[in-house]
CSV table of C-alpha atoms and ligand atoms in Angstrom, one decimal:
chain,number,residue,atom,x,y,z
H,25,UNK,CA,0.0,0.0,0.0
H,26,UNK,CA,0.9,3.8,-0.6
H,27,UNK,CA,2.2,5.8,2.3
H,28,UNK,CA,0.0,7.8,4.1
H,29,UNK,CA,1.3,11.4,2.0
H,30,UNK,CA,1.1,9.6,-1.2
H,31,UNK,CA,-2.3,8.4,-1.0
H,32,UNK,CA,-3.1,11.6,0.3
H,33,UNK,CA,-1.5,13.7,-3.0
H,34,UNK,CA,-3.8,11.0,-4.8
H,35,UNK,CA,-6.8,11.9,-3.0
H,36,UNK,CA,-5.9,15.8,-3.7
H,37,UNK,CA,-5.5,15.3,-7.1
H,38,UNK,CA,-8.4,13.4,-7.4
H,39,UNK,CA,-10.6,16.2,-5.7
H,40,UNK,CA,-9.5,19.5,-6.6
H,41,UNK,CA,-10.9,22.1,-4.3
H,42,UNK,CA,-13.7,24.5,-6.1
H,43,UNK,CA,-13.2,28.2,-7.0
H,44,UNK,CA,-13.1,30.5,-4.0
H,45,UNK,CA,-12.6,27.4,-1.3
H,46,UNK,CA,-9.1,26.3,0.0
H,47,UNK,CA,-9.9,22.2,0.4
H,48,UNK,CA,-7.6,19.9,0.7
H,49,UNK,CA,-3.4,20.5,1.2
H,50,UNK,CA,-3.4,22.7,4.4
H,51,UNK,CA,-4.1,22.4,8.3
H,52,UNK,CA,-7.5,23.5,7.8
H,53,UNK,CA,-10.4,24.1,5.0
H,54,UNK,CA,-11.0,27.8,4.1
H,55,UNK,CA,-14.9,28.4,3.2
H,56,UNK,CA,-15.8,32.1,3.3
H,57,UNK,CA,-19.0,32.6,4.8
H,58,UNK,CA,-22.0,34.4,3.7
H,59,UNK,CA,-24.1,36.7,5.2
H,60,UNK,CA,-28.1,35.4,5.9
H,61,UNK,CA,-26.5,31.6,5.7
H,62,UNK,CA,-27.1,29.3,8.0
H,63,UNK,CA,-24.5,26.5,8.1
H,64,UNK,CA,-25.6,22.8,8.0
H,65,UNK,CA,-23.1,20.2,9.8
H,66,UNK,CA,-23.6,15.8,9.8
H,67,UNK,CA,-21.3,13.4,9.9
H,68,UNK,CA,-21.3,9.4,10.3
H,69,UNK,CA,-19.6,6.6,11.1
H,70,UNK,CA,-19.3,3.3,9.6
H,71,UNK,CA,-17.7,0.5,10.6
H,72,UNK,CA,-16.6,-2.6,9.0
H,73,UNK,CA,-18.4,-5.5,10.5
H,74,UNK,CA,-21.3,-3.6,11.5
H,75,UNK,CA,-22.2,-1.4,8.9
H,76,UNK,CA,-20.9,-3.0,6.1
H,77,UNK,CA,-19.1,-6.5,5.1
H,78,UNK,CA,-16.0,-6.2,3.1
H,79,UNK,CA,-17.5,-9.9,0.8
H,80,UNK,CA,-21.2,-8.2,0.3
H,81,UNK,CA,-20.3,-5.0,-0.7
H,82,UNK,CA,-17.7,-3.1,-3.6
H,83,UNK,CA,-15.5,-0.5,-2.4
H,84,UNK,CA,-17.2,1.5,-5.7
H,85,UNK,CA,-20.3,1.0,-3.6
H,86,UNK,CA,-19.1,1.7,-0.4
H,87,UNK,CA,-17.3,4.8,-1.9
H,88,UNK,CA,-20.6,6.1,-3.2
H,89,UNK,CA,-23.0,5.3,-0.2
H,90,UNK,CA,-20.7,6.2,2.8
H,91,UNK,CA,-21.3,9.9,0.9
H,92,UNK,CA,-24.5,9.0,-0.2
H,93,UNK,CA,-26.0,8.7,2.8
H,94,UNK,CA,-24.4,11.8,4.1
H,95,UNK,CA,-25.5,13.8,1.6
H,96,UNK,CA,-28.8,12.7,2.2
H,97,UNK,CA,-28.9,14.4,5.7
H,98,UNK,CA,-28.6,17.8,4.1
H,99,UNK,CA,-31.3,16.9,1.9
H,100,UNK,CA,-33.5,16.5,4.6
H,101,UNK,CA,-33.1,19.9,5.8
H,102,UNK,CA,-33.3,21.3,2.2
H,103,UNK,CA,-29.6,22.5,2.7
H,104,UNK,CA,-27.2,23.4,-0.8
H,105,UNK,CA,-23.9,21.6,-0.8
H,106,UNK,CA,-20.9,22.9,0.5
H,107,UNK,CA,-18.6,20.2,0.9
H,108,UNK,CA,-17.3,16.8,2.5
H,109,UNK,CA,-14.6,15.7,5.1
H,110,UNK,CA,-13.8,12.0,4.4
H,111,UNK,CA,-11.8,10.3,7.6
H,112,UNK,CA,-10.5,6.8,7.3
H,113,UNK,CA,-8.6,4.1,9.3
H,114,UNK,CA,-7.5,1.7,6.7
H,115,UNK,CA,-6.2,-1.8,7.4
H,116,UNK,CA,-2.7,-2.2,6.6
H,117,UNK,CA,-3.1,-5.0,4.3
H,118,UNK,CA,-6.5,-3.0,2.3
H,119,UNK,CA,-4.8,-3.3,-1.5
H,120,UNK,CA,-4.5,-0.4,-3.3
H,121,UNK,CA,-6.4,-0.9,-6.0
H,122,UNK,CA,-9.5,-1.1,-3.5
H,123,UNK,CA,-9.1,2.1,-1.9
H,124,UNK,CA,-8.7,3.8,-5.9
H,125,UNK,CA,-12.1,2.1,-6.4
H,126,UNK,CA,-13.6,3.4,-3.3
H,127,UNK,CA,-12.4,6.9,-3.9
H,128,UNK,CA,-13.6,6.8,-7.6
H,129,UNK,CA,-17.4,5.7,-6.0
H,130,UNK,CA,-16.7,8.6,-3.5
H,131,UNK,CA,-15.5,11.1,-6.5
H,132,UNK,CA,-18.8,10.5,-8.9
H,133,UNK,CA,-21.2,10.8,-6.3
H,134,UNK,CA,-19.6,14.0,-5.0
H,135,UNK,CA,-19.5,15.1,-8.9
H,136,UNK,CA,-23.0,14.2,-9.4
H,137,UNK,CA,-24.4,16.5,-6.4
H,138,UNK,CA,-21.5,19.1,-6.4
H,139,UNK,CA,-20.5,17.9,-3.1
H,140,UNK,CA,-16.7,18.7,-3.4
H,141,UNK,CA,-14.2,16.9,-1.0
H,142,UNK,CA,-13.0,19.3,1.3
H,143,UNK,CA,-10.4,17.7,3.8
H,144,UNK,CA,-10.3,14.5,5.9
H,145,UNK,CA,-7.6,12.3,7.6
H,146,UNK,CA,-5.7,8.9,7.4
H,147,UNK,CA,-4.7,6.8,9.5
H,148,UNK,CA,-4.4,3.1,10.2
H,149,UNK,CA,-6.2,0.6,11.7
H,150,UNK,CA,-4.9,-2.9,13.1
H,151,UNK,CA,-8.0,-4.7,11.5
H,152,UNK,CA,-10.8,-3.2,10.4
H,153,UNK,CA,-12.2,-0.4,7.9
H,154,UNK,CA,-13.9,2.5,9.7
H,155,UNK,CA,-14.9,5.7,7.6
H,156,UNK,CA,-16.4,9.0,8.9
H,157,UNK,CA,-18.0,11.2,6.6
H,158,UNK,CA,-18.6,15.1,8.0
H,159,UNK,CA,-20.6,17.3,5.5
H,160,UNK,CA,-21.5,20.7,5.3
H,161,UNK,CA,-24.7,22.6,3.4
H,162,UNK,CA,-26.0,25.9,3.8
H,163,UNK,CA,-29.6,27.2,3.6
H,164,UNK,CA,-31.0,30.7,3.6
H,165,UNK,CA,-31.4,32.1,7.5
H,166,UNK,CA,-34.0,30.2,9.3
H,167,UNK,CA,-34.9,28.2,6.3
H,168,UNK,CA,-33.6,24.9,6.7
H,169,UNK,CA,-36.8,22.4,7.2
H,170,UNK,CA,-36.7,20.5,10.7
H,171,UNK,CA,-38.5,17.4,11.9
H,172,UNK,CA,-40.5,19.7,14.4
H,173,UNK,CA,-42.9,22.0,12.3
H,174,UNK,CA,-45.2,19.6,11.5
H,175,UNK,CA,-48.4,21.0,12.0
H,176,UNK,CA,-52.1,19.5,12.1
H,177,UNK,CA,-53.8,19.5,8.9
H,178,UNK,CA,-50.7,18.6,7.2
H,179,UNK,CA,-50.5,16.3,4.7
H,180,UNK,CA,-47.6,13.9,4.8
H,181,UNK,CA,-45.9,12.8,1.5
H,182,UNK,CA,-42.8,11.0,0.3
H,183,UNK,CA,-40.5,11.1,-2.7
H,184,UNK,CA,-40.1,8.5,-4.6
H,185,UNK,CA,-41.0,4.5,-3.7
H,186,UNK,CA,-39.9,2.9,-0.9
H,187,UNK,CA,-38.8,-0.6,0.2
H,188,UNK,CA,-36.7,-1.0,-2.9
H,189,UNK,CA,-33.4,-0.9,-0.7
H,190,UNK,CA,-34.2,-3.6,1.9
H,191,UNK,CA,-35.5,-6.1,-1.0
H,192,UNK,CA,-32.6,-5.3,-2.7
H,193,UNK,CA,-31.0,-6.3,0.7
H,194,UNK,CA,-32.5,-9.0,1.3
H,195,UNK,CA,-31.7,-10.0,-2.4
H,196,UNK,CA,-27.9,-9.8,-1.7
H,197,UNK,CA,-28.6,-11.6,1.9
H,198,UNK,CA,-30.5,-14.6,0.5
H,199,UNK,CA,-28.4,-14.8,-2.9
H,200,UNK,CA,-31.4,-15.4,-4.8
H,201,UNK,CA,-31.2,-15.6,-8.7
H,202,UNK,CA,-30.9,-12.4,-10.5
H,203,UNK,CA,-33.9,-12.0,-11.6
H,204,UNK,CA,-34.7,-8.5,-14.0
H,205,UNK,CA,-36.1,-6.7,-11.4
H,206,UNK,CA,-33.1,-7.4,-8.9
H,207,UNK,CA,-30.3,-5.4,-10.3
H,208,UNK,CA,-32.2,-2.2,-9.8
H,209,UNK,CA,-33.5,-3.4,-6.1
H,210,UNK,CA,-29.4,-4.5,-5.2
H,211,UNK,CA,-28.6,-0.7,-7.1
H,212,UNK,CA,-31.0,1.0,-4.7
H,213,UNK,CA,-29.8,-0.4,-1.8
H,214,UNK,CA,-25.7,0.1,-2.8
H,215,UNK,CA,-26.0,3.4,-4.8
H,216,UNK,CA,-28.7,5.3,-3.4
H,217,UNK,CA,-29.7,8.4,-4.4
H,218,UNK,CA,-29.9,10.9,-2.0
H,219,UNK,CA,-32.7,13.9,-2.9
H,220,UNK,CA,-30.5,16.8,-2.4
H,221,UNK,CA,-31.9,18.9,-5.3
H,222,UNK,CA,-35.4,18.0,-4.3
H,223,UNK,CA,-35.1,18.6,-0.6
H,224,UNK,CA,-34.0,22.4,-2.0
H,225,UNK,CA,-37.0,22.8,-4.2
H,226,UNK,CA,-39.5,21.7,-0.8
H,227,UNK,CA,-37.7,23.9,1.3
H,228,UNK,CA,-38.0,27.3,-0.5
H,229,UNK,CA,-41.7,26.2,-0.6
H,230,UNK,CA,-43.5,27.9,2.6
H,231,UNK,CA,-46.0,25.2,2.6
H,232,UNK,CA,-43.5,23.0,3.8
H,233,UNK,CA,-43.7,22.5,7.4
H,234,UNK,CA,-41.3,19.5,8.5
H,235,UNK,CA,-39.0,17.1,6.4
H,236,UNK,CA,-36.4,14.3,7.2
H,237,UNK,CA,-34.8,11.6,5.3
H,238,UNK,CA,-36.1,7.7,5.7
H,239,UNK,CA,-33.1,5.9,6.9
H,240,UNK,CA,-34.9,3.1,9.1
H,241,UNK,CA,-37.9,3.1,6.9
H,242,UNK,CA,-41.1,5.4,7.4
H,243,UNK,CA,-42.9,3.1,9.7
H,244,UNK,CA,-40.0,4.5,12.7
H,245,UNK,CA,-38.9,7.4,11.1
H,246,UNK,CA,-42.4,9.1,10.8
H,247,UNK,CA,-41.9,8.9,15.1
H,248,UNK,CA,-39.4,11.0,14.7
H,249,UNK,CA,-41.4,14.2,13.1
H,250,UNK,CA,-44.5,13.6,15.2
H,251,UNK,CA,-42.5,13.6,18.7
H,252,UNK,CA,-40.6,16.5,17.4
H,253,UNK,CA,-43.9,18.3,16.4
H,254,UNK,CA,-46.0,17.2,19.4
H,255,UNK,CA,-48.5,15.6,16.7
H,256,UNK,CA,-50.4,12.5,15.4
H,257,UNK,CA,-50.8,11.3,11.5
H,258,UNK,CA,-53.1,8.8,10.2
H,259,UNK,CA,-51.8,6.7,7.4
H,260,UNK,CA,-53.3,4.9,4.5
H,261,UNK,CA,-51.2,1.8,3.4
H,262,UNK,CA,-52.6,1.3,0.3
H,263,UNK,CA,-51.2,4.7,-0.9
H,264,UNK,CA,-47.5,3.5,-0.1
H,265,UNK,CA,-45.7,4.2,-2.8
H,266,UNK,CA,-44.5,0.2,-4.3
H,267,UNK,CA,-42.2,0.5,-7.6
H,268,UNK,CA,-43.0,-2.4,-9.6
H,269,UNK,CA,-39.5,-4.5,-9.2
H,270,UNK,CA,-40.6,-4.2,-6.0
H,271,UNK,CA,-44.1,-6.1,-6.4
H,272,UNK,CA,-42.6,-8.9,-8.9
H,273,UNK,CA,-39.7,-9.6,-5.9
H,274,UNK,CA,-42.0,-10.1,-3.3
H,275,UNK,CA,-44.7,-12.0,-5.5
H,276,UNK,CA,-41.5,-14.5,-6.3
H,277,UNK,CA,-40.1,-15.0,-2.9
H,278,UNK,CA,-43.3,-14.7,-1.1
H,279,UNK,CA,-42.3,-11.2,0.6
H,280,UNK,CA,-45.1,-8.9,1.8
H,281,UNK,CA,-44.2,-5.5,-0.1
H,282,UNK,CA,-45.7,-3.1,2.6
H,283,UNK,CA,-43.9,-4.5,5.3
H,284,UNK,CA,-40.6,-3.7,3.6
H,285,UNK,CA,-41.6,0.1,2.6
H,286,UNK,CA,-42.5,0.4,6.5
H,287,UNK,CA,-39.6,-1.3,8.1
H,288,UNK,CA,-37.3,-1.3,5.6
H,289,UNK,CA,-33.7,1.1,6.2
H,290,UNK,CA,-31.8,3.2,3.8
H,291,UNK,CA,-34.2,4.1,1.0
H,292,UNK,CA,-33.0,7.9,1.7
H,293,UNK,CA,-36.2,9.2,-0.2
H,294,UNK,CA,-37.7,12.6,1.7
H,295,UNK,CA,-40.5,12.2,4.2
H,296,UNK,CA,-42.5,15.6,4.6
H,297,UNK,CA,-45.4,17.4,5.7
H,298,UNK,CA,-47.0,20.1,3.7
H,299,UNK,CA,-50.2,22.2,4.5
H,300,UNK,CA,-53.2,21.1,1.8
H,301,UNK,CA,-53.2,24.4,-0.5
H,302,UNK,CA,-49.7,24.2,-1.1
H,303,UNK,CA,-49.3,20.2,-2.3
H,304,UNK,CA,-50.5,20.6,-5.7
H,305,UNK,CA,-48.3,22.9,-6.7
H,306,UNK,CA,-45.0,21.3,-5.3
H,307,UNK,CA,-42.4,21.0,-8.1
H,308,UNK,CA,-41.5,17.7,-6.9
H,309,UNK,CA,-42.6,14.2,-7.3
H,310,UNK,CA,-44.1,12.7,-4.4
H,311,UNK,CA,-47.0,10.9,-2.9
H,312,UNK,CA,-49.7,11.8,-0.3
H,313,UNK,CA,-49.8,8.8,2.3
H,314,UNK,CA,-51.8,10.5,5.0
H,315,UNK,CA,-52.0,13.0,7.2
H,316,UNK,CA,-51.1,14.9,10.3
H,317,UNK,CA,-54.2,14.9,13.2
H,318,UNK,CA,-53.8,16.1,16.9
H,319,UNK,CA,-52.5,13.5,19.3
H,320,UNK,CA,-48.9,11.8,19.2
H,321,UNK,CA,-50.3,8.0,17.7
H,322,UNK,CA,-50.3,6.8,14.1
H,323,UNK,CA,-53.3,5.2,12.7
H,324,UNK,CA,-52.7,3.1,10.3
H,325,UNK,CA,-55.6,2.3,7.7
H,326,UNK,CA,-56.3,0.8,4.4
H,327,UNK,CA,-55.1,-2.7,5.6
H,328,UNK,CA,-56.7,-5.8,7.8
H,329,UNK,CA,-52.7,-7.0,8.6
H,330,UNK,CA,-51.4,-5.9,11.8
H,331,UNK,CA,-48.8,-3.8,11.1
H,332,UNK,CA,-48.2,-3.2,14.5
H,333,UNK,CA,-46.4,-6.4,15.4
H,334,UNK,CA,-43.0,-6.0,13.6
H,335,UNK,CA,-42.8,-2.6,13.8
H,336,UNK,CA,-40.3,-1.0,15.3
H,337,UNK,CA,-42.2,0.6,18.1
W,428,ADP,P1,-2.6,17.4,9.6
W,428,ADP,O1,-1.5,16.5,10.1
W,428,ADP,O2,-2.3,18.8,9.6
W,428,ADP,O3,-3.9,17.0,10.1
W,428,ADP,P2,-2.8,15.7,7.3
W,428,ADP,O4,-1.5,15.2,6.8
W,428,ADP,O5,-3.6,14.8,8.1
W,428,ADP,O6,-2.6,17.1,8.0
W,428,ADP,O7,-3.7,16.1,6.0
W,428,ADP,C1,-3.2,16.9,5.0
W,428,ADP,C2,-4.3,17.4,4.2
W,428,ADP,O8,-4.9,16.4,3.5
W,428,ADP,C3,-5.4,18.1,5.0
W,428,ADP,O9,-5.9,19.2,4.1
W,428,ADP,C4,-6.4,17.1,5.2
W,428,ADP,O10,-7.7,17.6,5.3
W,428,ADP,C5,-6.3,16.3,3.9
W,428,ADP,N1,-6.6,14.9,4.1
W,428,ADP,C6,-6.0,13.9,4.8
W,428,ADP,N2,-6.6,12.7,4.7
W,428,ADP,C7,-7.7,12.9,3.9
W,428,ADP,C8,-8.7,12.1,3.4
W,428,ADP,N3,-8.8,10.8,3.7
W,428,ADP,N4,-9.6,12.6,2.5
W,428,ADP,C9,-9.5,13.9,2.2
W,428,ADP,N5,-8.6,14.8,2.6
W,428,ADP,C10,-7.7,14.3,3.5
W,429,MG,MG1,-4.6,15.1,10.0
């Protein structure tokens, strides 16, 4: 493997820093700040063994959805990129030709969103991978889109379908044959797409009370805006957005497609509330799948199953 200053002259080159920013090659970053901006801040942790396993996924992949999922949180908030910090502990017998693959994932999904690299560190580990990803947005002054505004009357819509990722997981777990629909589920779930633009357009929309990204799927992660928001939501399954890969992988392996769009992790499409007047004219794609009521429960309708039983609360 390189030494630690050659790998990091490769990363340089391979990430040049944009106009105006100082990025990578000094102690710190430089970004000059701009009046009537707020700053947006994430970061994340994955480690190898729990987060990821070196045999299941491609460093390509894991380059792309260690940012991906990053990026994602500054959808959420409806935050414009400003850049990445990319830590790593590598493993001292990691080949070289993994880590170029890894930064090349990293380097087209930070192309594709404008997401430039920004800084980081190296170091080594004595056995496994860990990667940290820190990024930063900005977003007009008191304009970034929490989980708390949420307000009764609401209607709550998603981007997008869901449950793609965790058949597409569940795929890769089971090593069932491949299928046509499965190479899009297995791509959903390695190379997702976080909604950055998207999560811009809903925020500069007033109507927009509350937003987050669906990480642990919407069945938890709606929890999240209604305890934030001091609200309830009633929910009609049937209006769960399904892609059709989706449907024909569950009709083959006997999967029930719901209960992977409600339980299912890492489909990184926007979950948001929006007051009734203002949803038809949203510039986005989305669907309506219920909405907010006074209370703090979700009532969940349009299906005899009991949903309640795997959920995760
Ligand atoms: P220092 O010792 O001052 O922290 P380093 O030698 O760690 O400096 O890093 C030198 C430069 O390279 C810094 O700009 C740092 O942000 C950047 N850098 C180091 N590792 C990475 C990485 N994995 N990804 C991106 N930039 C990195
Ligand atoms: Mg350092």
């Amino acid at each position: 493997m390189k030494g630690e200053f050659e790998f990091i002259e490769g990363i340089r080159t391979m990430f040049p820093s944009p106009e105006g920013v100082r990025g990578i090659g000094d102690d710190c970053a430089v970004i000059p700040q701009v009046q009537g901006q707020d700053t947006l801040v994430s970061t994340d942790m994955l480690v190898e063994g729990s987060h990821f396993l070196m045999e299941d996924i491609s460093p390509y992949q894991l380059g792309w959805k260690s940012a991906a999922s990053n990026f994602s949180d500054i959808a959420a908030m409806g935050g414009e990129p400003v850049g990445s910090f990319l830590a790593v502990a590598l493993p001292k017998d990691l080949p070289e030709a993994w880590l170029d693959e890894f930064l090349k994932g990293y380097r087209d999904i930070s192309n594709e969103y404008s997401f430039p690299l920004l800084g980081g560190d190296t170091t080594s580990s004595p056995d496994r991978l860990c990667i940290c990803v820190t990024v930063l947005g900005k977003a007009p002054e008191g304009r970034s889109v929490t989980r708390s505004g949420a307000q009764a009357g609401d209607l709550v819509c998603v981007t997008g379908t869901l449950g793609d990722s965790a058949a597409g997981l569940q795929a890769i777990l089971k090593e069932v044959s491949r299928t046509e629909e499965v190479p899009y589920l297995i791509d959903r779930h390695y190379l997702p797409t976080p909604r950055v633009g998207e999560g811009r357009i809903l925020a500069a929309d007033m109507g927009v009370h509350s937003m987050m990204d669906i990480s642990d799927g919407v069945g938890s992660d709606l929890r999240h805006i209604l305890e934030e928001s001091r609200v309830g939501a009633e929910i009609d399954i049937r209006n769960i957005p399904l892609s059709c890969q989706l449907r024909t992988f569950c009709q083959r392996h006997g999967l029930d497609p719901v209960e992977l769009a409600l339980c299912g992790g890492e489909d990184y499409e926007l979950l948001f509330t929006v007051a009734p007047e203002a949803e038809p004219s949203l510039e986005v794609e989305h669907t309506v799948i219920g909405r907010i009521v006074e209370g703090c429960s979700v009532r969940w309708t349009g299906s005899d199953k009991d949903y309640m039983g795997f959920r995760h609360f």
